[in-house]
Amino acid sequence: MPIRKEYRYDNGEHSVTGTRVGRFNLGINTTFIVYRIGDTLIDTGPSNQWREVKQVLERSQQHTPLRQLLITHHHEDHSGNARRISQLTGVLPYAPVQGQEKLARGYRTPLLQKVIWGSPRPVATQALHNNLTLSDGSPVIPVHTPGHAKDLTCLFMPAQKYLFSGDMYISKSLKYLRSDEHLGDLIHSLDKLLALDFSVLFCPHRGIVEDGKAALQEKRDNLYRLCEQAQQLQQQGLKEEDIVVRILGPEDFLAKASRYNISKSNLIRQALIYPL
Ligand SMILES: [Zn+2]
């Protein structure tokens, strides 16, 4: 059963609305919230949910036409409808410069992701830059935060103290890492975000996190503790696979279904080499 759920964060003139879409209702990692603030849309939702996304977009086009679409990174749940939104509204999406080529060319995704999200469609974009604004002229600052993906760029709105976090949050503790994720960069990027003055965090998977800074801090601390714990066990003579089981439990369905592209071992392997 596809899902659809509406979200709203009210803060006077800067209310944020969100629509959660997804083919499978199997938790936050199979669904996606497309957020909108005034005439600005943040990320697009996956291509297999175009019908839902289009409906929401057409409804708001009548009173507030879309002026800009900001994409946080190239992953297909974030960018999958960019081309169709561009065609429907005439806006040329903004995307991180590091992801533009992939977006333009298109890219292959693993079978599991194809089933959950559908395939991405190539889309022409322009580079996110430092002079972006909301409709009232208040700034939108792109903050490059690699680790989850090389191009991941969060969107910080200092006047509202909002952070649109792409995939930087999702959960306060990680259990898995994708094989192309980089834990050291991820922790460094979390520190970069924690230096910003924001309060509400908008995560397309978890939802609206009102005490966003504390949540992100907790994630950072948990990751650091995981690295310490893994390295201590290694010093005691445990092997990598035993450390995985001891800290995170045995590999499960997700590792097998993704052919170990998403696994606990990926996380522990990188935790063992993180410079504490
Ligand atoms: Zn992602």
PDB file of N, CA and C and ligand atoms in Angstrom, residues 32 72-78 148-149 152 166-168 170 178 181 205, ligand 1:
ATOM      1  N   PHE A  32       9.509   8.808   2.088  1.00  0.00           N
ATOM      2  CA  PHE A  32      10.246  10.056   1.890  1.00  0.00           C
ATOM      3  C   PHE A  32       9.313  11.251   2.031  1.00  0.00           C
ATOM      4  N   THR A  72      19.276  18.240  -2.334  1.00  0.00           N
ATOM      5  CA  THR A  72      20.379  18.092  -1.369  1.00  0.00           C
ATOM      6  C   THR A  72      21.475  17.151  -1.861  1.00  0.00           C
ATOM      7  N   HIS A  73      21.121  16.109  -2.609  1.00  0.00           N
ATOM      8  CA  HIS A  73      22.126  15.220  -3.201  1.00  0.00           C
ATOM      9  C   HIS A  73      21.481  14.333  -4.253  1.00  0.00           C
ATOM     10  N   HIS A  74      22.330  13.603  -4.990  1.00  0.00           N
ATOM     11  CA  HIS A  74      21.833  12.943  -6.194  1.00  0.00           C
ATOM     12  C   HIS A  74      21.007  11.689  -5.927  1.00  0.00           C
ATOM     13  N   HIS A  75      21.016  11.135  -4.716  1.00  0.00           N
ATOM     14  CA  HIS A  75      20.302   9.872  -4.477  1.00  0.00           C
ATOM     15  C   HIS A  75      18.854   9.942  -4.964  1.00  0.00           C
ATOM     16  N   GLU A  76      18.378   8.783  -5.482  1.00  0.00           N
ATOM     17  CA  GLU A  76      17.138   8.788  -6.261  1.00  0.00           C
ATOM     18  C   GLU A  76      15.883   9.124  -5.462  1.00  0.00           C
ATOM     19  N   ASP A  77      15.906   8.907  -4.128  1.00  0.00           N
ATOM     20  CA  ASP A  77      14.719   9.304  -3.357  1.00  0.00           C
ATOM     21  C   ASP A  77      14.657  10.835  -3.233  1.00  0.00           C
ATOM     22  N   HIS A  78      15.797  11.487  -3.342  1.00  0.00           N
ATOM     23  CA  HIS A  78      15.859  12.953  -3.217  1.00  0.00           C
ATOM     24  C   HIS A  78      15.684  13.662  -4.563  1.00  0.00           C
ATOM     25  N   HIS A 148      27.832  10.663   3.794  1.00  0.00           N
ATOM     26  CA  HIS A 148      26.767   9.794   3.303  1.00  0.00           C
ATOM     27  C   HIS A 148      26.840   9.717   1.774  1.00  0.00           C
ATOM     28  N   ALA A 149      27.060  10.847   1.141  1.00  0.00           N
ATOM     29  CA  ALA A 149      27.310  10.922  -0.300  1.00  0.00           C
ATOM     30  C   ALA A 149      28.287  12.074  -0.508  1.00  0.00           C
ATOM     31  N   LEU A 152      26.440  15.464  -0.823  1.00  0.00           N
ATOM     32  CA  LEU A 152      25.383  15.861   0.116  1.00  0.00           C
ATOM     33  C   LEU A 152      25.596  17.280   0.641  1.00  0.00           C
ATOM     34  N   GLY A 166      18.981  16.826   4.483  1.00  0.00           N
ATOM     35  CA  GLY A 166      19.254  15.756   3.521  1.00  0.00           C
ATOM     36  C   GLY A 166      19.258  14.428   4.251  1.00  0.00           C
ATOM     37  N   ASP A 167      20.305  13.622   4.082  1.00  0.00           N
ATOM     38  CA  ASP A 167      20.391  12.354   4.819  1.00  0.00           C
ATOM     39  C   ASP A 167      21.413  12.410   5.956  1.00  0.00           C
ATOM     40  N   MET A 168      21.629  13.586   6.528  1.00  0.00           N
ATOM     41  CA  MET A 168      22.626  13.682   7.605  1.00  0.00           C
ATOM     42  C   MET A 168      22.111  13.165   8.938  1.00  0.00           C
ATOM     43  N   ILE A 170      18.527  11.135   9.811  1.00  0.00           N
ATOM     44  CA  ILE A 170      17.771   9.880   9.683  1.00  0.00           C
ATOM     45  C   ILE A 170      17.517   9.225  11.041  1.00  0.00           C
ATOM     46  N   ARG A 178      26.436   2.154   4.031  1.00  0.00           N
ATOM     47  CA  ARG A 178      26.532   1.751   2.624  1.00  0.00           C
ATOM     48  C   ARG A 178      28.004   1.648   2.275  1.00  0.00           C
ATOM     49  N   GLU A 181      29.742   4.910   1.628  1.00  0.00           N
ATOM     50  CA  GLU A 181      29.725   5.961   2.636  1.00  0.00           C
ATOM     51  C   GLU A 181      31.076   6.029   3.353  1.00  0.00           C
ATOM     52  N   HIS A 205      13.308  11.525   6.032  1.00  0.00           N
ATOM     53  CA  HIS A 205      12.918  10.176   6.443  1.00  0.00           C
ATOM     54  C   HIS A 205      12.324  10.193   7.857  1.00  0.00           C
TER      55      HIS A 205
HETATM   56 ZN    ZN B   1      20.968   9.691   0.417  1.00  0.00          ZN
END
